Amino acid sequence: MSKDRLHKDYVYLYDSTLRDGAQARGVDFTVADKQAIARELDKLGVDYIEGGWPGANPNDDAFFAEAPHLSRSRLSAFGMTRRSGRSAENDPGLSDLIASGAKSICIVGKSWDKQVKSALGISEKENIRMIGESIAHLVKNKREALYDAEHFFDGYKANPEFALSCLKAAYDNGARWVVLCDTNGGSLPFDVERIVSEVTRHIPGDHLGVHCHNDTDSAVANSLAAVRAGVRQIQGTINGVGERCGNANLISIIPGLILKMGLTTGVTREKLPQLTHVSRFLDERLNRAPNQHAPYVGAAAFAHKGGLHVSAMAKDSSSYEHIDPASVGNLRTVLVSDKAGKSNILDRLKQFGITLKNDDERIGHLVSEVKQREKQGYAYEGAEASFELLSHRMLGNVPDYFDVLSFRVIGERRHNAKGKLISVSEATIKLDIEGEEIMTVAEGNGPVNALDSALRKALSGHYPMLKDIQLTDYKVRILTPGEGTKAITRVMIESRDSKGKVWNTIGVSANVIDASFNALHDSVTYKMLHSSKKR
């Protein structure tokens, strides 16, 4: 064990994403997902990775059978105490845990007298024996034993003597960690800090952990309060993913410990910039959009909109940002909107690699254009690729890759040869590319899909890089709902290439097909512009 981990200011990080996270609605990890996530957590530097519950389902069994090599983290298996009426030696659940090969084993048991009676239907003494004998059996089999005291905070409030007896049964029989669980997520920070302080009079803080759920939106605060009171292990998940309202979010807890509280973790300051990547990596594996407003790592976490604000921040960014965005691997973003001033525009242009002097008259023209367009319904803070193109166009930096001469979209609803009702869209587009007139036709499962196919079909001969684009999201918003079917619509399109680069474009029109085409036009032009820059 490293000297850092023996230091009193060291806090152990126990990640339970692979088990707790799998209990969230819409989350279904494959074995490959679990292996990939475990490797990322190992690179980040967490101390423990809970792989799942051996014997509970085929996925968890397969994961432990093919556990990835971990260079730093310790793999942990999760289970429960022996069942009533069985010895620890003859309990199938404990046998599965030991057979998993995991060197650390975390078992859960009751610590609330109400649950012992209503859920288990056994005596308090039998519950305490189950805890102690299960821990002793793990220790005897040379496993590092952890005890998760389920419903501890509720149990302590109801019957402190019994709840503490459950903890001591685990600690006295060799548990390395005794973990205080806020299972229903109902505690608040002042409760947690007070109760943990009282528990440390009976069990040393360097053997105590905390496991918080987020039902009061306090899991991160509760975890940090527990550390203040003495615990030295925090259990949680990446992005707080978990059942109901989720678990304590390690992505927020880790920088809180390091940057705010001055404590040491396995995630060093050098590794802390990996945090944003790990957060978004999990979302990518779950095939869901990252939370833009997530603290520390969200795309909007360091996004600034007001022009006066940005102007002042240029002189003193620390007044408006609580940490340096780079310290957690994130970026400062200056949003372009109808509140934008020259400071916003200049800062944003720098991120595109465009440097202009403050008195360049083109900046004023760009500010005016942005404000005028936003009155029409454009929203560039969510479509930065379109804003970058607008900037380059006003500066004369975008070549005329092609001219659109005309396009037409036809929709047909009919029965096919098998008598099934289907809808088919057909798009015809005519372009001028370097003096050559090209017309293409394509079908799609909708007008936007058909237009996209026809446009790229026409362009791909001259610009083969467009075959690499995939449309990954499409959103329509009605801007003038009072006008009914004549309403102005705003279309936002998200595009992605095979290297994982993602960009967003926008189109606005009273005709939803026209708005969609404008966003598509920007999408392919953005790809061509960046490909030509690389060449």
Coordinates of C-alpha atoms in Angstrom, one line a residue:
M1 CA 0.0 0.0 0.0
S2 CA 1.4 3.4 -1.0
K3 CA 2.3 6.0 1.7
D4 CA -0.4 8.3 0.3
R5 CA -3.1 5.7 1.1
L6 CA -1.8 5.5 4.7
H7 CA -2.0 9.2 5.2
K8 CA -4.9 10.5 7.4
D9 CA -6.0 12.9 4.7
Y10 CA -6.4 10.1 2.1
V11 CA -10.0 9.3 1.1
Y12 CA -10.7 5.9 -0.6
L13 CA -13.0 6.0 -3.6
Y14 CA -15.3 3.0 -4.1
D15 CA -17.1 3.0 -7.5
S16 CA -20.3 0.9 -7.7
T17 CA -21.4 2.0 -11.2
L18 CA -21.3 -1.5 -12.6
R19 CA -23.8 -2.7 -10.0
D20 CA -25.7 0.3 -8.6
G21 CA -25.7 2.0 -12.0
A22 CA -27.2 -1.1 -13.6
Q23 CA -30.3 -0.6 -11.4
A24 CA -31.2 2.7 -13.1
R25 CA -34.1 2.8 -15.5
G26 CA -32.9 2.4 -19.1
V27 CA -29.4 1.1 -18.1
D28 CA -28.4 -2.4 -19.3
F29 CA -24.7 -3.0 -19.3
T30 CA -23.2 -5.7 -21.5
V31 CA -20.2 -7.6 -20.3
A32 CA -18.1 -5.5 -22.8
D33 CA -19.6 -2.3 -21.4
K34 CA -18.6 -3.3 -17.9
Q35 CA -15.1 -4.3 -18.9
A36 CA -14.6 -1.0 -20.8
I37 CA -15.9 1.1 -17.9
A38 CA -13.7 -0.8 -15.4
R39 CA -10.6 0.0 -17.5
E40 CA -11.5 3.7 -17.6
L41 CA -12.0 3.8 -13.8
D42 CA -8.7 2.0 -13.3
K43 CA -6.9 4.6 -15.4
L44 CA -8.6 7.4 -13.5
G45 CA -7.3 6.0 -10.2
V46 CA -10.3 4.9 -8.1
D47 CA -9.4 2.5 -5.3
Y48 CA -12.2 0.0 -5.6
I49 CA -14.4 -1.1 -8.6
E50 CA -17.5 -3.1 -7.6
G51 CA -18.0 -5.5 -10.5
G52 CA -21.5 -6.8 -9.6
W53 CA -23.2 -9.6 -7.7
P54 CA -21.8 -13.0 -8.5
G55 CA -24.5 -15.6 -8.9
A56 CA -27.2 -12.9 -9.3
N57 CA -27.3 -12.9 -13.2
P58 CA -25.3 -14.3 -16.1
N59 CA -23.8 -10.9 -17.0
D60 CA -22.1 -10.5 -13.6
D61 CA -20.9 -14.1 -13.7
A62 CA -19.4 -13.5 -17.1
F63 CA -17.8 -10.3 -16.0
F64 CA -16.0 -11.9 -13.1
A65 CA -15.0 -14.9 -15.3
E66 CA -13.4 -12.5 -17.7
A67 CA -12.4 -9.6 -15.4
P68 CA -10.2 -7.0 -17.0
H69 CA -6.6 -6.6 -15.8
L70 CA -6.5 -3.7 -13.4
S71 CA -3.2 -1.9 -12.7
R72 CA -4.2 0.1 -9.7
S73 CA -7.9 -0.5 -8.7
R74 CA -9.0 -3.4 -6.6
L75 CA -12.0 -5.4 -8.0
S76 CA -14.8 -6.0 -5.5
A77 CA -17.7 -8.4 -5.5
F78 CA -21.1 -7.6 -3.9
G79 CA -23.4 -9.9 -2.0
M80 CA -25.2 -10.3 1.3
T81 CA -24.7 -11.9 4.7
R82 CA -25.5 -15.6 5.2
R83 CA -29.1 -16.5 5.3
S84 CA -30.8 -17.2 8.5
G85 CA -30.7 -21.0 9.3
R86 CA -27.5 -21.6 7.4
S87 CA -23.9 -21.5 8.5
A88 CA -21.6 -19.1 6.7
E89 CA -19.6 -22.1 5.4
N90 CA -22.7 -23.6 3.8
D91 CA -24.3 -20.5 2.4
P92 CA -24.4 -20.5 -1.4
G93 CA -24.3 -16.7 -1.7
L94 CA -21.1 -16.4 0.3
S95 CA -19.6 -19.4 -1.7
D96 CA -20.3 -17.6 -5.0
L97 CA -18.6 -14.4 -3.7
I98 CA -15.5 -16.3 -2.7
A99 CA -15.5 -18.3 -6.0
S100 CA -15.6 -15.0 -8.0
G101 CA -11.9 -14.5 -7.4
A102 CA -12.4 -10.9 -6.1
K103 CA -10.0 -10.0 -3.4
S104 CA -12.4 -7.5 -1.8
I105 CA -16.0 -8.5 -1.0
C106 CA -18.7 -6.2 0.2
I107 CA -21.7 -7.8 1.9
V108 CA -24.9 -6.0 2.8
G109 CA -26.9 -6.6 5.9
K110 CA -29.7 -4.9 7.9
S111 CA -29.0 -2.3 10.6
W112 CA -32.5 -1.0 11.2
D113 CA -34.5 -2.9 13.8
K114 CA -37.7 -2.3 11.8
Q115 CA -36.3 -4.0 8.7
V116 CA -35.0 -6.9 10.7
K117 CA -38.5 -7.7 11.9
S118 CA -40.5 -6.7 8.8
A119 CA -38.2 -7.8 6.0
L120 CA -36.2 -10.7 7.5
G121 CA -38.6 -11.9 10.3
I122 CA -35.7 -12.8 12.6
S123 CA -34.5 -11.6 16.0
E124 CA -32.1 -8.8 16.5
K125 CA -29.5 -11.2 18.0
E126 CA -29.7 -13.5 14.9
N127 CA -29.2 -10.5 12.6
I128 CA -26.1 -9.5 14.5
R129 CA -24.8 -13.1 14.4
M130 CA -25.4 -13.2 10.6
I131 CA -23.2 -10.1 10.2
G132 CA -20.4 -11.2 12.4
E133 CA -20.2 -14.8 11.1
S134 CA -20.3 -13.7 7.5
I135 CA -17.5 -11.2 7.9
A136 CA -15.4 -13.7 9.9
H137 CA -15.9 -16.3 7.1
L138 CA -14.6 -13.9 4.4
V139 CA -11.6 -13.0 6.5
K140 CA -10.9 -16.6 7.1
N141 CA -10.8 -17.1 3.3
K142 CA -8.3 -14.3 3.0
R143 CA -10.7 -11.7 1.5
E144 CA -10.8 -8.0 2.4
A145 CA -14.2 -7.7 3.9
L146 CA -16.6 -4.7 3.7
Y147 CA -19.9 -4.5 5.4
D148 CA -22.6 -2.2 3.9
A149 CA -24.9 -1.3 6.8
E150 CA -28.2 -1.0 5.0
H151 CA -30.7 1.8 6.2
F152 CA -28.1 2.8 8.8
F153 CA -29.1 6.4 9.3
D154 CA -32.8 5.6 9.7
G155 CA -31.8 2.7 11.9
Y156 CA -29.6 4.9 14.1
K157 CA -32.4 7.4 14.5
A158 CA -34.8 4.7 15.6
N159 CA -32.5 2.6 17.8
P160 CA -28.9 3.8 18.1
E161 CA -27.8 0.9 20.3
F162 CA -28.9 -1.8 17.9
A163 CA -27.6 0.0 14.8
L164 CA -24.2 0.4 16.4
S165 CA -24.2 -3.3 17.5
C166 CA -24.6 -4.2 13.8
L167 CA -21.5 -2.1 13.0
K168 CA -19.5 -3.5 15.8
A169 CA -20.3 -7.1 14.8
A170 CA -18.7 -6.4 11.5
Y171 CA -15.7 -4.5 12.8
D172 CA -14.9 -6.8 15.6
N173 CA -14.9 -9.8 13.2
G174 CA -12.3 -8.2 11.0
A175 CA -14.2 -6.0 8.5
R176 CA -11.7 -3.6 6.8
W177 CA -14.6 -1.2 6.1
V178 CA -17.9 -0.6 7.8
V179 CA -20.0 1.5 5.4
L180 CA -22.9 3.6 6.6
C181 CA -25.7 3.5 4.0
D182 CA -28.4 6.1 3.5
T183 CA -30.4 3.6 1.6
N184 CA -33.6 5.5 0.9
G185 CA -31.7 8.8 0.4
G186 CA -33.7 10.7 2.9
S187 CA -31.0 12.1 5.1
L188 CA -29.6 15.7 5.0
P189 CA -26.0 16.8 5.5
F190 CA -26.5 18.0 9.1
D191 CA -28.0 14.6 10.1
V192 CA -25.1 12.8 8.4
E193 CA -22.4 14.9 10.0
R194 CA -23.9 14.6 13.5
I195 CA -24.5 10.8 13.3
V196 CA -21.1 10.0 11.7
S197 CA -19.4 12.0 14.4
E198 CA -21.1 9.9 17.1
V199 CA -20.2 6.7 15.3
T200 CA -16.5 7.6 15.2
R201 CA -16.5 7.3 19.0
H202 CA -17.1 3.6 18.6
I203 CA -15.3 2.7 15.3
P204 CA -12.3 4.5 13.9
G205 CA -13.0 6.8 11.0
D206 CA -10.3 5.2 8.9
H207 CA -12.5 2.0 8.9
L208 CA -15.7 3.9 8.1
G209 CA -17.3 4.5 4.7
V210 CA -20.5 6.1 3.5
H211 CA -22.9 5.1 0.7
C212 CA -25.6 7.8 -0.1
H213 CA -28.5 7.8 -2.4
N214 CA -29.8 11.0 -4.0
D215 CA -33.5 11.1 -3.2
T216 CA -33.2 14.5 -1.5
D217 CA -30.6 15.7 -4.1
S218 CA -28.1 15.7 -1.2
A219 CA -26.0 12.6 -1.9
V220 CA -22.9 14.6 -2.8
A221 CA -23.3 17.0 0.1
N222 CA -24.0 14.1 2.5
S223 CA -20.9 12.2 1.3
L224 CA -18.6 15.3 1.9
A225 CA -20.3 16.0 5.2
A226 CA -19.5 12.4 6.2
V227 CA -15.8 12.9 5.3
R228 CA -15.8 16.1 7.4
A229 CA -17.0 14.0 10.3
G230 CA -14.3 11.3 9.9
V231 CA -15.1 8.6 7.3
R232 CA -12.4 7.7 4.9
Q233 CA -14.2 5.9 2.1
I234 CA -16.9 7.2 -0.2
Q235 CA -19.0 4.9 -2.3
G236 CA -20.7 6.3 -5.4
T237 CA -21.2 6.0 -9.1
I238 CA -20.1 7.9 -12.2
N239 CA -22.6 10.7 -13.0
G240 CA -24.6 9.6 -10.0
V241 CA -26.3 6.9 -12.1
G242 CA -28.5 4.5 -10.0
E243 CA -32.0 3.5 -9.1
R244 CA -34.7 6.1 -8.3
C245 CA -33.0 9.4 -8.1
G246 CA -29.5 8.0 -8.4
N247 CA -26.4 7.6 -6.2
A248 CA -23.8 9.9 -4.9
N249 CA -22.0 11.3 -8.0
L250 CA -18.3 10.6 -7.8
I251 CA -17.7 13.0 -10.7
S252 CA -18.7 15.9 -8.4
I253 CA -17.3 14.3 -5.2
I254 CA -13.8 13.8 -6.5
P255 CA -13.0 17.5 -7.3
G256 CA -14.8 18.5 -4.1
L257 CA -12.4 16.4 -2.1
I258 CA -9.3 17.4 -3.9
L259 CA -9.9 21.0 -5.0
K260 CA -12.2 22.2 -2.2
M261 CA -11.2 20.2 0.9
G262 CA -7.5 19.7 0.1
L263 CA -7.7 15.9 0.6
T264 CA -5.9 13.2 -1.2
T265 CA -7.4 10.4 -3.4
G266 CA -6.3 7.8 -5.8
V267 CA -7.3 10.3 -8.5
T268 CA -4.3 12.7 -8.4
R269 CA -4.3 16.3 -9.5
E270 CA -2.5 15.1 -12.6
K271 CA -5.3 12.6 -13.4
L272 CA -8.1 15.0 -12.5
P273 CA -8.4 16.3 -16.0
Q274 CA -9.6 12.9 -17.1
L275 CA -12.8 13.5 -15.2
T276 CA -14.7 15.0 -18.0
H277 CA -13.7 12.2 -20.4
V278 CA -14.8 9.5 -17.9
S279 CA -18.2 11.2 -17.4
R280 CA -18.8 11.5 -21.1
F281 CA -17.4 8.0 -21.7
L282 CA -20.1 6.5 -19.5
D283 CA -22.8 8.4 -21.3
E284 CA -21.4 7.2 -24.6
R285 CA -21.6 3.6 -23.5
L286 CA -25.2 4.2 -22.4
N287 CA -26.0 5.8 -25.7
R288 CA -27.4 8.9 -24.1
A289 CA -26.7 12.6 -24.3
P290 CA -24.5 14.0 -21.5
N291 CA -26.1 16.4 -19.0
Q292 CA -24.9 19.8 -20.3
H293 CA -25.5 21.4 -16.9
A294 CA -23.6 18.8 -14.8
P295 CA -21.3 20.5 -12.3
Y296 CA -17.6 20.4 -13.2
V297 CA -17.9 18.4 -16.4
G298 CA -21.0 19.6 -18.3
A299 CA -20.7 21.6 -21.5
A300 CA -22.5 24.5 -19.8
A301 CA -20.5 24.2 -16.5
F302 CA -18.2 27.0 -17.6
A303 CA -20.4 28.7 -20.3
H304 CA -20.8 32.4 -20.1
K305 CA -23.5 34.4 -21.9
G306 CA -23.7 38.1 -20.8
G307 CA -21.4 40.5 -22.7
L308 CA -20.6 42.6 -19.6
H309 CA -19.8 39.4 -17.6
V310 CA -17.4 38.2 -20.3
S311 CA -15.7 41.6 -20.5
A312 CA -15.1 41.6 -16.8
M313 CA -14.0 37.9 -16.8
A314 CA -11.2 38.7 -19.2
K315 CA -9.5 40.6 -16.4
D316 CA -10.5 38.2 -13.5
S317 CA -11.9 34.9 -14.5
S318 CA -11.7 33.5 -10.9
S319 CA -14.5 35.8 -9.8
Y320 CA -16.9 34.0 -12.2
E321 CA -15.5 30.5 -12.3
H322 CA -15.0 28.6 -9.0
I323 CA -12.2 26.5 -10.5
D324 CA -10.0 26.5 -13.6
P325 CA -12.1 24.5 -16.2
A326 CA -8.9 22.7 -17.4
S327 CA -8.3 21.2 -14.0
V328 CA -11.2 18.8 -14.5
G329 CA -10.7 18.5 -18.3
N330 CA -13.4 20.9 -19.3
L331 CA -13.4 24.1 -21.4
R332 CA -14.6 27.6 -20.9
T333 CA -17.3 28.4 -23.5
V334 CA -18.6 31.9 -24.4
L335 CA -22.1 31.6 -25.7
V336 CA -23.3 33.7 -28.6
S337 CA -26.7 35.1 -28.1
D338 CA -28.8 38.3 -28.3
K339 CA -27.0 39.3 -25.0
A340 CA -23.6 39.1 -26.8
G341 CA -21.2 41.9 -27.0
K342 CA -17.8 42.3 -28.6
S343 CA -16.0 40.4 -25.7
N344 CA -18.2 37.3 -26.3
I345 CA -17.5 37.3 -30.0
L346 CA -13.8 37.9 -29.7
D347 CA -13.4 35.1 -27.1
R348 CA -15.4 32.7 -29.2
L349 CA -13.5 33.6 -32.4
K350 CA -10.2 32.7 -30.6
Q351 CA -11.6 29.2 -30.0
F352 CA -12.1 28.9 -33.8
G353 CA -8.5 30.0 -34.4
I354 CA -9.5 33.5 -35.5
T355 CA -7.7 36.5 -33.9
L356 CA -9.0 40.0 -34.6
K357 CA -8.2 43.3 -33.0
N358 CA -10.8 44.9 -30.7
D359 CA -11.4 47.8 -33.1
D360 CA -11.9 45.6 -36.2
E361 CA -15.2 46.9 -37.6
R362 CA -16.2 43.4 -38.7
I363 CA -16.7 42.4 -35.1
G364 CA -19.5 45.0 -34.8
H365 CA -21.1 43.7 -38.0
L366 CA -21.0 40.1 -36.7
V367 CA -22.6 41.2 -33.4
S368 CA -25.3 43.0 -35.2
E369 CA -25.9 40.0 -37.5
V370 CA -26.1 37.6 -34.6
K371 CA -28.6 39.8 -32.8
Q372 CA -30.7 40.2 -35.9
R373 CA -30.8 36.5 -36.6
E374 CA -31.7 35.6 -33.1
K375 CA -34.7 37.9 -33.4
Q376 CA -35.7 35.7 -36.4
G377 CA -35.4 32.6 -34.2
Y378 CA -31.8 31.5 -34.4
A379 CA -30.1 30.3 -31.2
Y380 CA -26.4 30.0 -31.7
E381 CA -25.5 29.0 -28.2
G382 CA -26.8 25.5 -29.1
A383 CA -25.5 25.4 -32.6
E384 CA -21.9 26.4 -32.5
A385 CA -21.0 24.9 -35.9
S386 CA -23.5 27.2 -37.5
F387 CA -22.0 30.2 -35.6
E388 CA -18.5 29.2 -36.7
L389 CA -19.6 29.1 -40.3
L390 CA -21.4 32.5 -40.0
S391 CA -18.2 34.0 -38.6
H392 CA -16.1 32.6 -41.3
R393 CA -18.5 33.7 -44.0
M394 CA -18.6 37.2 -42.8
L395 CA -14.8 37.2 -42.8
G396 CA -14.7 35.7 -46.3
N397 CA -13.1 32.4 -45.1
V398 CA -15.6 29.9 -46.5
P399 CA -15.1 28.8 -50.2
D400 CA -18.2 28.3 -52.4
Y401 CA -18.1 24.5 -52.3
F402 CA -21.4 24.3 -54.2
D403 CA -24.5 26.3 -55.1
V404 CA -28.0 24.9 -54.6
L405 CA -30.0 25.5 -57.7
S406 CA -33.2 23.8 -56.5
F407 CA -34.6 20.9 -54.5
R408 CA -37.9 19.2 -54.2
V409 CA -39.3 16.7 -51.7
I410 CA -42.3 14.4 -52.3
G411 CA -44.1 12.4 -49.6
E412 CA -46.2 9.4 -50.4
R413 CA -48.3 7.2 -48.2
R414 CA -49.5 4.0 -49.7
H415 CA -49.9 0.2 -49.3
N416 CA -47.0 -1.9 -50.5
A417 CA -47.1 -5.2 -52.4
K418 CA -47.8 -7.0 -49.2
G419 CA -50.7 -4.7 -48.3
K420 CA -48.8 -3.0 -45.5
L421 CA -49.3 0.8 -45.1
I422 CA -46.0 2.6 -45.6
S423 CA -44.7 6.2 -45.9
V424 CA -42.0 7.0 -48.4
S425 CA -40.2 10.3 -49.1
E426 CA -38.3 11.2 -52.2
A427 CA -36.0 14.1 -52.6
T428 CA -34.6 15.6 -55.9
I429 CA -31.8 18.1 -55.7
K430 CA -29.9 20.1 -58.3
L431 CA -26.5 21.6 -57.5
D432 CA -23.8 23.5 -59.2
I433 CA -20.4 22.1 -58.2
E434 CA -17.4 23.9 -59.7
G435 CA -19.4 24.8 -62.8
E436 CA -20.8 21.3 -63.2
E437 CA -24.6 20.9 -62.8
I438 CA -25.5 17.7 -60.9
M439 CA -28.9 16.3 -60.2
T440 CA -29.6 13.4 -57.8
V441 CA -32.7 11.6 -56.5
A442 CA -32.9 9.7 -53.2
E443 CA -35.5 8.0 -51.1
G444 CA -35.7 8.1 -47.3
N445 CA -38.0 7.1 -44.4
G446 CA -38.8 10.8 -44.0
P447 CA -38.3 14.1 -45.9
V448 CA -35.1 15.0 -43.9
N449 CA -33.6 11.6 -44.4
A450 CA -34.4 11.8 -48.1
L451 CA -32.9 15.3 -48.4
D452 CA -29.8 14.3 -46.5
S453 CA -29.3 11.3 -48.8
A454 CA -29.8 13.3 -52.0
L455 CA -27.5 16.1 -50.9
R456 CA -24.6 13.8 -49.9
K457 CA -25.2 11.6 -53.0
A458 CA -24.7 14.7 -55.2
L459 CA -21.6 15.9 -53.3
S460 CA -19.8 12.7 -52.5
G461 CA -18.1 12.5 -55.9
H462 CA -16.3 15.8 -55.3
Y463 CA -16.2 15.6 -51.5
P464 CA -15.8 11.9 -50.4
M465 CA -15.3 13.0 -46.7
L466 CA -19.1 13.5 -46.6
K467 CA -19.7 9.7 -46.6
D468 CA -18.3 9.8 -43.0
I469 CA -21.2 11.9 -41.6
Q470 CA -24.0 10.5 -39.6
L471 CA -27.0 12.5 -38.4
T472 CA -27.4 11.5 -34.7
D473 CA -30.2 13.9 -33.5
Y474 CA -32.9 16.1 -35.0
K475 CA -35.1 18.5 -33.0
V476 CA -37.9 20.8 -34.2
R477 CA -39.2 23.7 -32.1
I478 CA -42.2 25.8 -33.0
L479 CA -41.3 29.5 -32.4
T480 CA -44.7 31.1 -33.1
P481 CA -47.3 28.6 -31.9
G482 CA -50.1 31.1 -32.2
E483 CA -49.8 30.9 -36.0
G484 CA -50.7 27.2 -36.2
T485 CA -49.4 25.4 -39.3
K486 CA -47.9 28.7 -40.6
A487 CA -45.6 28.9 -37.5
I488 CA -41.9 29.7 -37.7
T489 CA -39.9 26.5 -37.0
R490 CA -36.4 26.1 -35.7
V491 CA -34.5 22.9 -36.6
M492 CA -31.4 21.7 -34.7
I493 CA -29.4 18.9 -36.2
E494 CA -26.5 17.0 -34.5
S495 CA -24.0 15.3 -36.7
R496 CA -21.1 13.0 -35.9
D497 CA -18.2 11.5 -37.9
S498 CA -16.4 8.2 -37.4
K499 CA -13.7 9.8 -35.3
G500 CA -16.3 10.8 -32.7
K501 CA -16.4 14.6 -33.5
V502 CA -19.9 16.0 -32.9
W503 CA -21.3 19.3 -34.2
N504 CA -24.6 21.0 -34.1
T505 CA -26.2 23.2 -36.8
I506 CA -29.4 25.2 -37.0
G507 CA -32.0 26.3 -39.6
V508 CA -35.0 28.6 -39.2
S509 CA -37.9 29.0 -41.6
A510 CA -41.7 29.0 -41.8
N511 CA -41.3 25.8 -43.8
V512 CA -39.9 22.9 -41.7
I513 CA -38.4 21.3 -44.8
D514 CA -36.6 24.5 -45.7
A515 CA -35.4 24.9 -42.1
S516 CA -34.1 21.3 -42.1
F517 CA -32.3 21.8 -45.4
N518 CA -30.6 25.0 -44.0
A519 CA -29.3 22.9 -41.0
L520 CA -28.2 20.1 -43.3
H521 CA -26.4 22.6 -45.6
D522 CA -24.4 23.9 -42.6
S523 CA -23.6 20.4 -41.4
V524 CA -22.0 19.3 -44.6
T525 CA -20.3 22.7 -45.2
Y526 CA -18.8 22.5 -41.7
K527 CA -17.4 19.1 -42.4
M528 CA -15.9 20.2 -45.7
L529 CA -14.4 23.3 -44.1
H530 CA -12.6 21.4 -41.4
S531 CA -11.5 18.7 -43.8
S532 CA -9.9 21.2 -46.1
K533 CA -8.2 22.9 -43.1
K534 CA -6.6 19.6 -42.2
R535 CA -5.4 19.1 -45.8

